[in-house]
mmCIF file of C-alpha atoms in Angstrom:
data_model
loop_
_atom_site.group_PDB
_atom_site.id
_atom_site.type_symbol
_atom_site.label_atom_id
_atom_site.label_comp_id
_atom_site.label_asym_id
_atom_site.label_seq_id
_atom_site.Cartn_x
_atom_site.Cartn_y
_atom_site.Cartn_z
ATOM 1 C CA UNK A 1242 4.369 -14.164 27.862
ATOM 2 C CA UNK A 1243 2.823 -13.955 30.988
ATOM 3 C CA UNK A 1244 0.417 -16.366 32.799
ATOM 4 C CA UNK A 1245 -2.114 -13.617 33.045
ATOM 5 C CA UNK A 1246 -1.666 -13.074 28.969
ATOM 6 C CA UNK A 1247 -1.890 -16.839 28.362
ATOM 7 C CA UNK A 1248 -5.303 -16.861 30.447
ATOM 8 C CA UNK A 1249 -6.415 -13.727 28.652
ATOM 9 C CA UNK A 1250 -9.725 -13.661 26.334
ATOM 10 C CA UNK A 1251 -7.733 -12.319 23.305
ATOM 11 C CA UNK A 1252 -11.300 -11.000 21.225
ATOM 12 C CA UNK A 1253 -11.702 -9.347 23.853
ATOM 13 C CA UNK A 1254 -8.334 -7.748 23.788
ATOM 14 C CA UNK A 1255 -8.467 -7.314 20.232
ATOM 15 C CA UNK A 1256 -11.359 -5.138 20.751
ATOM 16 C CA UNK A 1257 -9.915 -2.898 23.133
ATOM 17 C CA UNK A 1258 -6.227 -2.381 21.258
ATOM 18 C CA UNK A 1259 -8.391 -0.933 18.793
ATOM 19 C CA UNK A 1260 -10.549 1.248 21.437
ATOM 20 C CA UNK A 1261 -6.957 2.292 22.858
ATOM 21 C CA UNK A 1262 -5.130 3.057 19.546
ATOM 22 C CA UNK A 1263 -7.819 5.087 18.557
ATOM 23 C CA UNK A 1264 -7.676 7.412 21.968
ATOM 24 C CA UNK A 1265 -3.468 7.304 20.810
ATOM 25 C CA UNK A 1266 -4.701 9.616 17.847
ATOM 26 C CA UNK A 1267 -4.572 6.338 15.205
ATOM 27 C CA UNK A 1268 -7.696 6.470 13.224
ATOM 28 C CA UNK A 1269 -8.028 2.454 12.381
ATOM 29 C CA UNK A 1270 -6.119 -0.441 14.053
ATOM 30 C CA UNK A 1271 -6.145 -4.068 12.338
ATOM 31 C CA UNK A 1272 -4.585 -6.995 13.286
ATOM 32 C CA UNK A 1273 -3.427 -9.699 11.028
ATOM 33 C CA UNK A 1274 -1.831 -13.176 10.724
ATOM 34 C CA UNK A 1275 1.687 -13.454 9.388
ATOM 35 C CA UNK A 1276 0.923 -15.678 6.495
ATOM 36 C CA UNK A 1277 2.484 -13.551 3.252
ATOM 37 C CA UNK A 1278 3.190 -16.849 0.950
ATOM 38 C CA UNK A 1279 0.969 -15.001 -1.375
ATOM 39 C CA UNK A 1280 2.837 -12.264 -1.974
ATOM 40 C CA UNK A 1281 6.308 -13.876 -1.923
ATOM 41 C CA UNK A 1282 6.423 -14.743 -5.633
ATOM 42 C CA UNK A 1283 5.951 -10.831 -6.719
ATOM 43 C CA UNK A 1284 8.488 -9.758 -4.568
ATOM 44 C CA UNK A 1285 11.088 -12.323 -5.474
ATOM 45 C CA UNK A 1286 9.875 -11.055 -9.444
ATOM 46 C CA UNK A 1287 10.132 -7.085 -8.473
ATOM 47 C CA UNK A 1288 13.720 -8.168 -6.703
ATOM 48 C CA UNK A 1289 14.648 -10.033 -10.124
ATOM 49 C CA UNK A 1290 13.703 -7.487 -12.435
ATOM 50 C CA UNK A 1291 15.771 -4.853 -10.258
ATOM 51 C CA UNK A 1292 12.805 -2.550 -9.751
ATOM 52 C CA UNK A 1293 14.156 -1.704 -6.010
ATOM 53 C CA UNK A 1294 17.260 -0.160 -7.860
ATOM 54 C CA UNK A 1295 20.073 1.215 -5.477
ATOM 55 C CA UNK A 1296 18.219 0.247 -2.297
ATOM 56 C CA UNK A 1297 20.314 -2.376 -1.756
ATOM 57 C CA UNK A 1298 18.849 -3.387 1.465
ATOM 58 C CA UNK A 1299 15.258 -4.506 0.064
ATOM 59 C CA UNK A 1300 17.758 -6.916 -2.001
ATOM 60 C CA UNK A 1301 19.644 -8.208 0.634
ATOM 61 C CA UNK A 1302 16.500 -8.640 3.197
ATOM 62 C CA UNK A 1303 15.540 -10.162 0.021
ATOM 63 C CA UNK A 1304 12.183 -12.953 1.085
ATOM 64 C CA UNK A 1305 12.580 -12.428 5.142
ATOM 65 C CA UNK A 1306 10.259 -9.296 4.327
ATOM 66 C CA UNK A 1307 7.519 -11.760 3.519
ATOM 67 C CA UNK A 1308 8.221 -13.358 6.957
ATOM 68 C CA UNK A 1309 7.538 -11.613 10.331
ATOM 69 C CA UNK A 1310 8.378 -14.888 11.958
ATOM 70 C CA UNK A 1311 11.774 -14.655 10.813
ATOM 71 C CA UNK A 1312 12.029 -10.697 11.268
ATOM 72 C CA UNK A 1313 10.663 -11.239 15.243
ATOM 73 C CA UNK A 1314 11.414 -15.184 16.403
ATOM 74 C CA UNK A 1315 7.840 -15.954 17.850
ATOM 75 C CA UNK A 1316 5.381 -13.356 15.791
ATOM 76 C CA UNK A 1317 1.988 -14.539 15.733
ATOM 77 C CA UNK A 1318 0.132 -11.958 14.595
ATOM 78 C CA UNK A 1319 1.204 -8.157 13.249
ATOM 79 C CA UNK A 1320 -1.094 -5.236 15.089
ATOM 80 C CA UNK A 1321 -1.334 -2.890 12.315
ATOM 81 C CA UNK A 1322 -2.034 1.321 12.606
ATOM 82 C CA UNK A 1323 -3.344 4.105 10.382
ATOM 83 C CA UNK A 1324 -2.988 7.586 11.125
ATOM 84 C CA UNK A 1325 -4.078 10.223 9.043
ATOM 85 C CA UNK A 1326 -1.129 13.090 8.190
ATOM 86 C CA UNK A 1327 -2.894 15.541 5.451
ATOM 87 C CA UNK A 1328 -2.094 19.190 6.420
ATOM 88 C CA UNK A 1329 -4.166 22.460 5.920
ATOM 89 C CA UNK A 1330 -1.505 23.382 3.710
ATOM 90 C CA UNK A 1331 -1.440 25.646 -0.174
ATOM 91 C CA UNK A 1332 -3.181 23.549 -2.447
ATOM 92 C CA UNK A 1333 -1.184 20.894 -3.985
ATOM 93 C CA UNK A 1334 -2.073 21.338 -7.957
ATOM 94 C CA UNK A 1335 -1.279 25.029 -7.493
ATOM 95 C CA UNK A 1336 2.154 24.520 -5.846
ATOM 96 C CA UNK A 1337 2.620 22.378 -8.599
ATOM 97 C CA UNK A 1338 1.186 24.419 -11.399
ATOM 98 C CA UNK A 1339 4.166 27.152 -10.284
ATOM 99 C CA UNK A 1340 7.086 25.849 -11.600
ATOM 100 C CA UNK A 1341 9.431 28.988 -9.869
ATOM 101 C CA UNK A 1342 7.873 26.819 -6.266
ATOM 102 C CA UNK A 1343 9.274 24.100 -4.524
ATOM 103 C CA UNK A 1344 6.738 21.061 -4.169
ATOM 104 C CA UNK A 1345 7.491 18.465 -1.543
ATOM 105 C CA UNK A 1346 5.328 16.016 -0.663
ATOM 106 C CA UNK A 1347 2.910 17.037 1.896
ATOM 107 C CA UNK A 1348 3.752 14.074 4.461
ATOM 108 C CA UNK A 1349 6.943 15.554 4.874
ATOM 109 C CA UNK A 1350 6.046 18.833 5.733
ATOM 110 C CA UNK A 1351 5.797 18.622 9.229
ATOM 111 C CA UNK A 1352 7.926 16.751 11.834
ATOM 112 C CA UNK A 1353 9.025 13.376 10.941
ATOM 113 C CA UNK A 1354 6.832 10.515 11.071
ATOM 114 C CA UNK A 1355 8.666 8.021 12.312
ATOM 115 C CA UNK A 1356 9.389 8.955 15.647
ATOM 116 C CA UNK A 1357 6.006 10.329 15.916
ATOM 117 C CA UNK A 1358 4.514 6.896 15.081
ATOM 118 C CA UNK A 1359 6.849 4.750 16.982
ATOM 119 C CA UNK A 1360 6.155 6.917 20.138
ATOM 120 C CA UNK A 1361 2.596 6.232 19.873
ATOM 121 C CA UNK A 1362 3.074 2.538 18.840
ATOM 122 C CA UNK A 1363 5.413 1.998 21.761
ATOM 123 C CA UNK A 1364 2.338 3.412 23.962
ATOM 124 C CA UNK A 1365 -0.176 1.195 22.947
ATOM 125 C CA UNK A 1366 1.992 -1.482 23.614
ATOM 126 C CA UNK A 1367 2.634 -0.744 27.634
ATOM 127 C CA UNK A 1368 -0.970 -0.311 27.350
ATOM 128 C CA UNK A 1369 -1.242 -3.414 26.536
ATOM 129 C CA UNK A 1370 1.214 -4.927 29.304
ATOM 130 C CA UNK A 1371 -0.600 -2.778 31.924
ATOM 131 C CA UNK A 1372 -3.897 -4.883 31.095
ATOM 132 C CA UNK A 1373 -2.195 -8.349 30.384
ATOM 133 C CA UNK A 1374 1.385 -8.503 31.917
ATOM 134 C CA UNK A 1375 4.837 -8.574 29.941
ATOM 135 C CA UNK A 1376 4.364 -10.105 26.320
ATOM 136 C CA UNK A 1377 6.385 -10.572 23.193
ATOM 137 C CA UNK A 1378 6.195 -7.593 21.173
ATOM 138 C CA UNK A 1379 8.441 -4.898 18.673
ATOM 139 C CA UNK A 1380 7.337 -1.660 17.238
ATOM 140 C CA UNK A 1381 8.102 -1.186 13.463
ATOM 141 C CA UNK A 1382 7.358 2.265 11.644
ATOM 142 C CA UNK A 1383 9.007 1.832 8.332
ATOM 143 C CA UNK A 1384 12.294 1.135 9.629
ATOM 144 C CA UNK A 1385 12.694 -3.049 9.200
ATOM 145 C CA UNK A 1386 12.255 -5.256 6.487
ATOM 146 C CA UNK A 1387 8.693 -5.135 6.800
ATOM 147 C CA UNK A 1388 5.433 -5.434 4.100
ATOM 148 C CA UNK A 1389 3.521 -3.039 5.883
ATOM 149 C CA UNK A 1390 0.869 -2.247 2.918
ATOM 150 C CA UNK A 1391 0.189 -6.092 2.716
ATOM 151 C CA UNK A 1392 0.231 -6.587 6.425
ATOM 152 C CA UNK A 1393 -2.200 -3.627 6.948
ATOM 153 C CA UNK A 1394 -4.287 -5.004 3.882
ATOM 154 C CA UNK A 1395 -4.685 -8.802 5.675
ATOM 155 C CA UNK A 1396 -5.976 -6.743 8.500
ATOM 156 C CA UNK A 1397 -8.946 -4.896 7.146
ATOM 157 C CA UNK A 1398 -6.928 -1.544 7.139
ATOM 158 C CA UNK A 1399 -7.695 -1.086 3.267
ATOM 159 C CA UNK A 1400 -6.934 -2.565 -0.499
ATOM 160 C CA UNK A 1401 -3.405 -2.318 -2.134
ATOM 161 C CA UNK A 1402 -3.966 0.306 -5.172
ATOM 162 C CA UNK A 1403 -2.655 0.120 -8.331
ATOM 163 C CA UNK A 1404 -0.093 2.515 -7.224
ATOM 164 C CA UNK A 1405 0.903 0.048 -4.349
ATOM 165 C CA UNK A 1406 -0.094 2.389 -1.939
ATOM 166 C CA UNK A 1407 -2.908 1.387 0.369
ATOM 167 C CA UNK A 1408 -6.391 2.989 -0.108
ATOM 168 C CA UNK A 1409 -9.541 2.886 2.894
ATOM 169 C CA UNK A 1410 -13.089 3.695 1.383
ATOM 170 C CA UNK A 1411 -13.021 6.419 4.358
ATOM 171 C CA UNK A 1412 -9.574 7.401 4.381
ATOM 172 C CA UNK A 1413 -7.817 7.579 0.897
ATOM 173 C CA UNK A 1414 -4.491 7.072 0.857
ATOM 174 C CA UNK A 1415 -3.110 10.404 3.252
ATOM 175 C CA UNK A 1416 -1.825 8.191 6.153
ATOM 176 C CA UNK A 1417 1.084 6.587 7.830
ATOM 177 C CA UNK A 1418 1.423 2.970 8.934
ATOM 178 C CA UNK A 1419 2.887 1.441 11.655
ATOM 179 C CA UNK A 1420 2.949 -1.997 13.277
ATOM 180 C CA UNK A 1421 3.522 -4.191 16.458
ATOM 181 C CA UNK A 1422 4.763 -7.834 16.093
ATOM 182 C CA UNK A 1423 3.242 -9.752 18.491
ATOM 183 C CA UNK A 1424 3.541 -13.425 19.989
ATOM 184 C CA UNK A 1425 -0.238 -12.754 21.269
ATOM 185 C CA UNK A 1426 -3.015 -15.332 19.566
ATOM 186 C CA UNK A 1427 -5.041 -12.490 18.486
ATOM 187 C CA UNK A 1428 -8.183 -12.887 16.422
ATOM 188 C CA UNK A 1429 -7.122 -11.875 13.068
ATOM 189 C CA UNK A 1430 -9.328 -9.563 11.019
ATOM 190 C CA UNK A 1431 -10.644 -9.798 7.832
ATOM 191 C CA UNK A 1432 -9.345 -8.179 4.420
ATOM 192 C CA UNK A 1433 -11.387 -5.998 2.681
ATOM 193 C CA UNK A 1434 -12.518 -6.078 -1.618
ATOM 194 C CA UNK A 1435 -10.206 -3.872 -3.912
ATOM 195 C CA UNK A 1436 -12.540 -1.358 -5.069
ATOM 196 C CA UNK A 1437 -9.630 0.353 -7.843
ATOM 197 C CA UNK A 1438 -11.930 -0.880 -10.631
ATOM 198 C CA UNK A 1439 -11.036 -0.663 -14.352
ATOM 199 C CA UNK A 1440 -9.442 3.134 -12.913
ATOM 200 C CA UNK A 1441 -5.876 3.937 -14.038
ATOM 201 C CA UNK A 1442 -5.302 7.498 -13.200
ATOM 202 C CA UNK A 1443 -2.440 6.908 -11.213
ATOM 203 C CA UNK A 1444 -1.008 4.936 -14.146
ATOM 204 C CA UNK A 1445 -1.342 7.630 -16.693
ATOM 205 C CA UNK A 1446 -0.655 10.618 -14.485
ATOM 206 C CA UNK A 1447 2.643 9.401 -13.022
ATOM 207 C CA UNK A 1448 5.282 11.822 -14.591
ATOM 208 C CA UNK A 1449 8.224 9.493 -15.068
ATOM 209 C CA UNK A 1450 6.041 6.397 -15.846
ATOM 210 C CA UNK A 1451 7.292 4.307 -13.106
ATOM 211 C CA UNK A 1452 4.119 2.591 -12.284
ATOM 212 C CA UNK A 1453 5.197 0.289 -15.049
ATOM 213 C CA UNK A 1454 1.405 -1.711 -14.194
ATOM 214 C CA UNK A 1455 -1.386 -2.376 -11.753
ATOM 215 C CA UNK A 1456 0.650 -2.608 -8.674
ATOM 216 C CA UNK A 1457 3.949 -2.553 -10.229
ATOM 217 C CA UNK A 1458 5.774 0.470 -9.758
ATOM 218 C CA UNK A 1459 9.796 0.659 -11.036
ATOM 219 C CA UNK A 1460 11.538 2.756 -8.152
ATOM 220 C CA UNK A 1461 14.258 3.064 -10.676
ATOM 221 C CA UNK A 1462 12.179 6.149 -12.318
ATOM 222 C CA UNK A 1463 9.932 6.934 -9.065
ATOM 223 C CA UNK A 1464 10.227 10.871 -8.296
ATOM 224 C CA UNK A 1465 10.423 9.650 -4.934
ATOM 225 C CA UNK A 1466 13.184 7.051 -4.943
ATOM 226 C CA UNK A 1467 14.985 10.070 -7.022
ATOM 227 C CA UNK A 1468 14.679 12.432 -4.691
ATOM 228 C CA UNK A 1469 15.222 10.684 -1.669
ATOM 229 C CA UNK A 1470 16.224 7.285 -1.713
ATOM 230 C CA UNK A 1471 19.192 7.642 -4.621
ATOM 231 C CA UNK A 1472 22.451 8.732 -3.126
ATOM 232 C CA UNK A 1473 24.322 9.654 -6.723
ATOM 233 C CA UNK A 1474 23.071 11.462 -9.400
ATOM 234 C CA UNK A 1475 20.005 11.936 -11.069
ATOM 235 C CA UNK A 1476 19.576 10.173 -14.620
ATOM 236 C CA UNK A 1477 19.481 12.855 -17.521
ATOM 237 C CA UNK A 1478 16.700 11.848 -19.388
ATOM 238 C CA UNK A 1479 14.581 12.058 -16.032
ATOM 239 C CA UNK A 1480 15.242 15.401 -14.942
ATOM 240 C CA UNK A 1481 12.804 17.344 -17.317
ATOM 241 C CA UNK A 1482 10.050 14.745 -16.048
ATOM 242 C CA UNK A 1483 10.863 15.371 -12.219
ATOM 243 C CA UNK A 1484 9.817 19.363 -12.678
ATOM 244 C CA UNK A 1485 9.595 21.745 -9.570
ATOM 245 C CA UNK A 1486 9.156 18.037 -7.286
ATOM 246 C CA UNK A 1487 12.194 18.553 -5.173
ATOM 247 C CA UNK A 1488 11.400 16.013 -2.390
ATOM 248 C CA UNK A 1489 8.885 12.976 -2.814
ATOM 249 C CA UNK A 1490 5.567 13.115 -5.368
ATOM 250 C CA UNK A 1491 1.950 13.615 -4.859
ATOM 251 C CA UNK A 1492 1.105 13.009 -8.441
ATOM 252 C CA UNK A 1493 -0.509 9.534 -7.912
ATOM 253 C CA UNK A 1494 -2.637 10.522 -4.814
ATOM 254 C CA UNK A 1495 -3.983 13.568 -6.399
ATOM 255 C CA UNK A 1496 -5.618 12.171 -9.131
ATOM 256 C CA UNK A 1497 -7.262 9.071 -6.927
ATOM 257 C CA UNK A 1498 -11.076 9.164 -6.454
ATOM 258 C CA UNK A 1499 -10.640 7.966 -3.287
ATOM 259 C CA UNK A 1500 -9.062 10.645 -1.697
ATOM 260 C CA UNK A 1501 -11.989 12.878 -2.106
ATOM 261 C CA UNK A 1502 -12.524 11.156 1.353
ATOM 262 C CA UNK A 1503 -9.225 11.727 2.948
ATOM 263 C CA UNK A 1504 -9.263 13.395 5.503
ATOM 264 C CA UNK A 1505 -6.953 16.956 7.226
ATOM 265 C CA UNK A 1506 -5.149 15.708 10.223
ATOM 266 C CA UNK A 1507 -5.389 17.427 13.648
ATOM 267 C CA UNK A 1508 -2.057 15.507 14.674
ATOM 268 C CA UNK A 1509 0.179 18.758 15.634
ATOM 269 C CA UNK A 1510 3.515 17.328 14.699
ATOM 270 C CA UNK A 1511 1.619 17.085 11.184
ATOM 271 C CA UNK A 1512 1.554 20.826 10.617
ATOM 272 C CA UNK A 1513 3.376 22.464 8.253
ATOM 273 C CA UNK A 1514 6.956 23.906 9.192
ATOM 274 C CA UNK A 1515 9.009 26.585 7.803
ATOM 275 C CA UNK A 1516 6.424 27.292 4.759
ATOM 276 C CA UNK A 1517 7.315 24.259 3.471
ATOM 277 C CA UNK A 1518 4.173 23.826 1.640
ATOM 278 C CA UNK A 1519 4.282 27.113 -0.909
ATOM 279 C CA UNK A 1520 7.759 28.139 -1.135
ATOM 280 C CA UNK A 1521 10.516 29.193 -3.782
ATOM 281 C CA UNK A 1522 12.979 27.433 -5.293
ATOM 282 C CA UNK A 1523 15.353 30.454 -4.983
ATOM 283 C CA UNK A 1524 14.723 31.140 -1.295
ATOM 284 C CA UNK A 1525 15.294 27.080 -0.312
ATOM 285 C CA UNK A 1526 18.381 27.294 -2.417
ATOM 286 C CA UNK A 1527 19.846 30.305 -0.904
ATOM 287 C CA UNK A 1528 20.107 27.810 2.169
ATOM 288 C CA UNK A 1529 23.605 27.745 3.459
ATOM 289 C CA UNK A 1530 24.277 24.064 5.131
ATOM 290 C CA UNK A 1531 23.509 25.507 8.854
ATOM 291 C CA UNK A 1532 20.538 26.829 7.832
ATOM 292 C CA UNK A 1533 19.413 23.383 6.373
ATOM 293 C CA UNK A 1534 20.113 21.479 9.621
ATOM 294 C CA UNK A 1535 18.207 24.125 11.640
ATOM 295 C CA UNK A 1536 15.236 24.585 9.711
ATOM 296 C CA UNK A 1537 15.297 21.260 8.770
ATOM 297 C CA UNK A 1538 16.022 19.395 12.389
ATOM 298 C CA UNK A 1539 13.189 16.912 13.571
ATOM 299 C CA UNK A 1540 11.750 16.653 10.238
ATOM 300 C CA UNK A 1541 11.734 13.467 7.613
ATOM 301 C CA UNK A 1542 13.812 15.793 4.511
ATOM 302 C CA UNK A 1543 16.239 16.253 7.597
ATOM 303 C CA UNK A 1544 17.634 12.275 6.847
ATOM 304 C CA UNK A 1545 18.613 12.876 3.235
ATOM 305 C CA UNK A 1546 21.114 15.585 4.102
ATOM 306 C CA UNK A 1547 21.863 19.175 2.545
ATOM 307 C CA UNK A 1548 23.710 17.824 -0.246
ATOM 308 C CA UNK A 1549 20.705 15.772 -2.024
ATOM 309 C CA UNK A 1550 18.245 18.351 -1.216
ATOM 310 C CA UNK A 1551 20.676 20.927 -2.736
ATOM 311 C CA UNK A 1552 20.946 18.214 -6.048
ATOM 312 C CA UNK A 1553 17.078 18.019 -6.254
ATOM 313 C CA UNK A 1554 16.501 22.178 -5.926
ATOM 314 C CA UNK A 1555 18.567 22.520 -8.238
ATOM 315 C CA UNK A 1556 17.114 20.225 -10.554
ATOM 316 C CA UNK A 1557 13.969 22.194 -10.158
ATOM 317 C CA UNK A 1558 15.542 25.047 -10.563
ATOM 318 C CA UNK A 1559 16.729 23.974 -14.234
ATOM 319 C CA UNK A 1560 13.005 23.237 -15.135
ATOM 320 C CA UNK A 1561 11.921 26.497 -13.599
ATOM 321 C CA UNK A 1562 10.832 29.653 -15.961
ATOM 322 C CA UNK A 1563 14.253 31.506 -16.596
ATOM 323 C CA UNK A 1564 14.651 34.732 -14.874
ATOM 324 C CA UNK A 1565 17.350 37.221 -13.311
ATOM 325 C CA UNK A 1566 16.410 35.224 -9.958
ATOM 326 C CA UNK A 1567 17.271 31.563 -10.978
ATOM 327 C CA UNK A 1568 20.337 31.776 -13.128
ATOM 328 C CA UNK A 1569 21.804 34.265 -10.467
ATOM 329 C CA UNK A 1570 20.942 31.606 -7.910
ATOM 330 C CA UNK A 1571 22.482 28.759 -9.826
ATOM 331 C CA UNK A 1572 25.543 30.699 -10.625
ATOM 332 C CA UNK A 1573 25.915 31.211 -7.209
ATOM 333 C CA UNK A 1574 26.647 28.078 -6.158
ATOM 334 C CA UNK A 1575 28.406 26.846 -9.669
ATOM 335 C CA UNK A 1576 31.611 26.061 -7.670
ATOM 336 C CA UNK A 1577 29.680 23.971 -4.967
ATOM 337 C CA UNK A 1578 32.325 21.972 -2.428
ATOM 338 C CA UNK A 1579 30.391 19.031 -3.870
ATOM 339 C CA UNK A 1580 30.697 17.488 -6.902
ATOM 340 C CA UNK A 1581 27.279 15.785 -7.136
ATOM 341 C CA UNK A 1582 25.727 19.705 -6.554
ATOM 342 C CA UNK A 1583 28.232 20.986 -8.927
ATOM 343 C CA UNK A 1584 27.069 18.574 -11.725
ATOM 344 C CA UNK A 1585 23.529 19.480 -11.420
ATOM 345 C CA UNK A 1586 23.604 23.044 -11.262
ATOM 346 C CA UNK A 1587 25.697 23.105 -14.319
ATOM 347 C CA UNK A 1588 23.069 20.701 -16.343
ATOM 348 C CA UNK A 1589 20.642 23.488 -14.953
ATOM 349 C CA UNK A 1590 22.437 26.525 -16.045
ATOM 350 C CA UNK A 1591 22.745 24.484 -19.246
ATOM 351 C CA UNK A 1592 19.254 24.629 -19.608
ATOM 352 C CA UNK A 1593 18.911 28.313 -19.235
ATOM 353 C CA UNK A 1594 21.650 28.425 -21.717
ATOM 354 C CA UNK A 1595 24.351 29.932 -19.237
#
C-alpha cells in the first residue's frame, strides 16, 4: 500500500468507489468485512451431506471459501458489485409453457458475464489507484472459492433468499455479482433485514425439489447443476422433471414477489444473441459442432461445450410433444460420435416410443 493510501480518509473513499462503480454501469456497490465464522458451520454441513455433488472443487476449497484472508494474504475488506442483466427478451412463462422451445436461462443469453464483470471490476480498481496510489487488491467474478451472496449480504447489497440467491427490495434477484479483495481499512457497511417472510414459492415451484429448505438447496437435483455443472449423464428419474430447460432454470426467480421490482438491463453485452430467448428445440439441435462454437463464441453456454448442450437438447427434446419434427431430429443423430449424446437421444426416442 502506498503512503498516500495509508494517509487516505477511507469514508471518504468508500463513498466515492460507490459514486465510481455506479458511472462503471454497476447499479449498487457494498463493501464488507471478511468475518464469515457465521456461515462456516452450514457450509461444512452442505459439504457433509454432499449437496455440492460432482463439483469437486467446492469440496476441496472446502472452509477457505469462508476465508478471504486465506483466499488473498492481507484482505481486509471485500468491495462487493451488483449489476443488473434482465433482457427485453420473449416472456419467460411462455417460452416455458412451449414445450417444442428451448428455455435457457435468461442470464445466459447474451455475452458472458464474467469477462464483462471482471473488465469493469478491474476498472474501478485503477480508479481507485489513480486517486490513492498502488494498493492490495484482486478482482473475483465467480471464478475463486469465493461466498459472494454472503459477502454481498454483509455489505448491504441485499438478504440471502430462501433459494440462496440474493434478493434487493429494488432489484430482485436479476443481477450478477462481483468483488474486489482489498487490504484497504474501508468502512464496512451495514447488512440489511431478510424480508422472505413466511413465503415459500420458490420452495414449492422448484421442479426437481432441490431446494430441499429455507436456504438449502441440493445441487445434486438443481436443473442448473444438471445442465451445466454435471459432466456425465443425467439421472433417469430427473429427466421428465427437467422439461424443455436445456441450460440453467428460472423457475425460482419467476415466482419471487420481489422481482416485480427487477429491473431490464441497458448493459449491451446483456442483449439477447442468436434468438436465444424463443427458439426450437429442433433448430438448436440441428447444430453441427462448428456451428455451436460460432454462434455460441463469447457467450457463458460457450464453456460447457457442444457435447452437454447436445445431452440437455436432447433431453428436452424427449419431453417435447411428439411430432414428424422431433423423432426425425433425434433419429438423426442416434449414432452420435459420443456416447453420453448417444445415450440420451435413445432414452428420448424411447419416450416417443421409437
Amino acid at each position: 500500500m502506498s503512503e498516500a493510501a495509508t494517509n487516505y480518509d477511507y469514508a471518504l473513499l468508500a463513498r466515492a468507489i460507490k459514486v465510481w462503480g455506479r458511472e462503471l454501469g454497476f447499479q449498487a456497490v457494498g463493501i464488507a468485512d471478511t468475518d464469515l465464522g457465521a456461515v462456516e458451520v452450514r457450509l461444512a454441513e452442505w459439504l457433509a451431506a454432499g449437496f455440492h455433488g460432482e463439483m469437486d472443487y467446492m469440496a476441496r476449497h472446502g472452509l477457505k471459501r469462508a476465508r478471504p484472508a486465506e483466499l488473498r494474504p492481507g484482505t481486509l475488506r471485500v468491495i462487493s458489485a451488483r449489476m443488473n442483466y434482465q433482457p427485453r427478451a420473449a416472456a419467460a412463462r411462455s417460452v416455458i409453457g412451449a414445450p417444442d422451445n428451448a428455455y435457457i436461462a435468461r442470464y445466459a443469453t447474451g455475452r458472458d458475464y464474467h469477462k464483462v464483470l471482471r473488465r469493469r471490476l478491474e476498472q474501478l480498481a485503477r480508479r481507485i489507484e489513480r486517486e490513492i496510489g498502488p494498493f492490495g487488491h484482486r478482482v473475483y467474478t465467480d471464478s475463486a472459492p469465493v461466498m459472494e451472496v454472503e459477502l454481498a449480504a454483509k455489505s448491504g447489497l441485499g438478504w440471502r433468499g430462501k433459494h440462496t440467491l440474493l434478493l434487493a427490495r429494488d432489484a430482485g434477484s436479476y443481477f450478477f455479482l462481483g468483488e474486489i479483495y482489498t487490504d484497504l481499512p474501508l468502512p464496512a457497511d451495514a447488512p440489511v433485514s431478510d424480508h422472505c417472510g413466511s413465503c415459500s414459492k420458490c420452495l414449492d415451484i422448484c421442479p426437481t425439489g432441490a431446494i430441499v429448505a429455507p436456504y438449502r438447496v441440493d445441487a445434486r437435483r438443481c436443473i442448473s447443476y444438471l445442465t451445466i455443472e454435471l459432466k456425465g449423464a443425467i439421472p433417469l428419474e430427473l429427466r421428465p422433471l427437467i422439461g424443455n430447460r436445456v441450460y440453467g432454470c428460472d423457475d425460482c426467480q419467476l415466482v419471487c414477489p420481489w422481482n416485480r421490482y427487477a429491473q431490464v438491463s441497458d448493459e449491451p453485452d446483456f442483449r439477447v444473441r442468436n434468438g436465444l430467448d424463443d427458439a426450437q428445440l429442433v433448430e438448436l439441435f440441428s447444430w453441427d459442432e462448428n456451428r455451436f462454437h460460432e454462434r455460441m463464441a463469447g457467450s457463458a453456454i460457450h464453456r460447457i461445450g457442444f457435447e452437454r448442450w447436445s445431452r440437455n437438447l436432447a433431453v428436452g427434446l424427449g419431453n417435447a410433444p411428439a411430432s414428424a419434427a422431433v423423432t426425425g431430429a433425434l433419429r438423426s443423430r442416434a449414432q452420435d460420435p459420443s456416447s453420453l449424446v448417444r445415450e440420451h437421444v435413445a432414452w428420448a426416442m424411447q419416450c416417443h416410443g421409437v
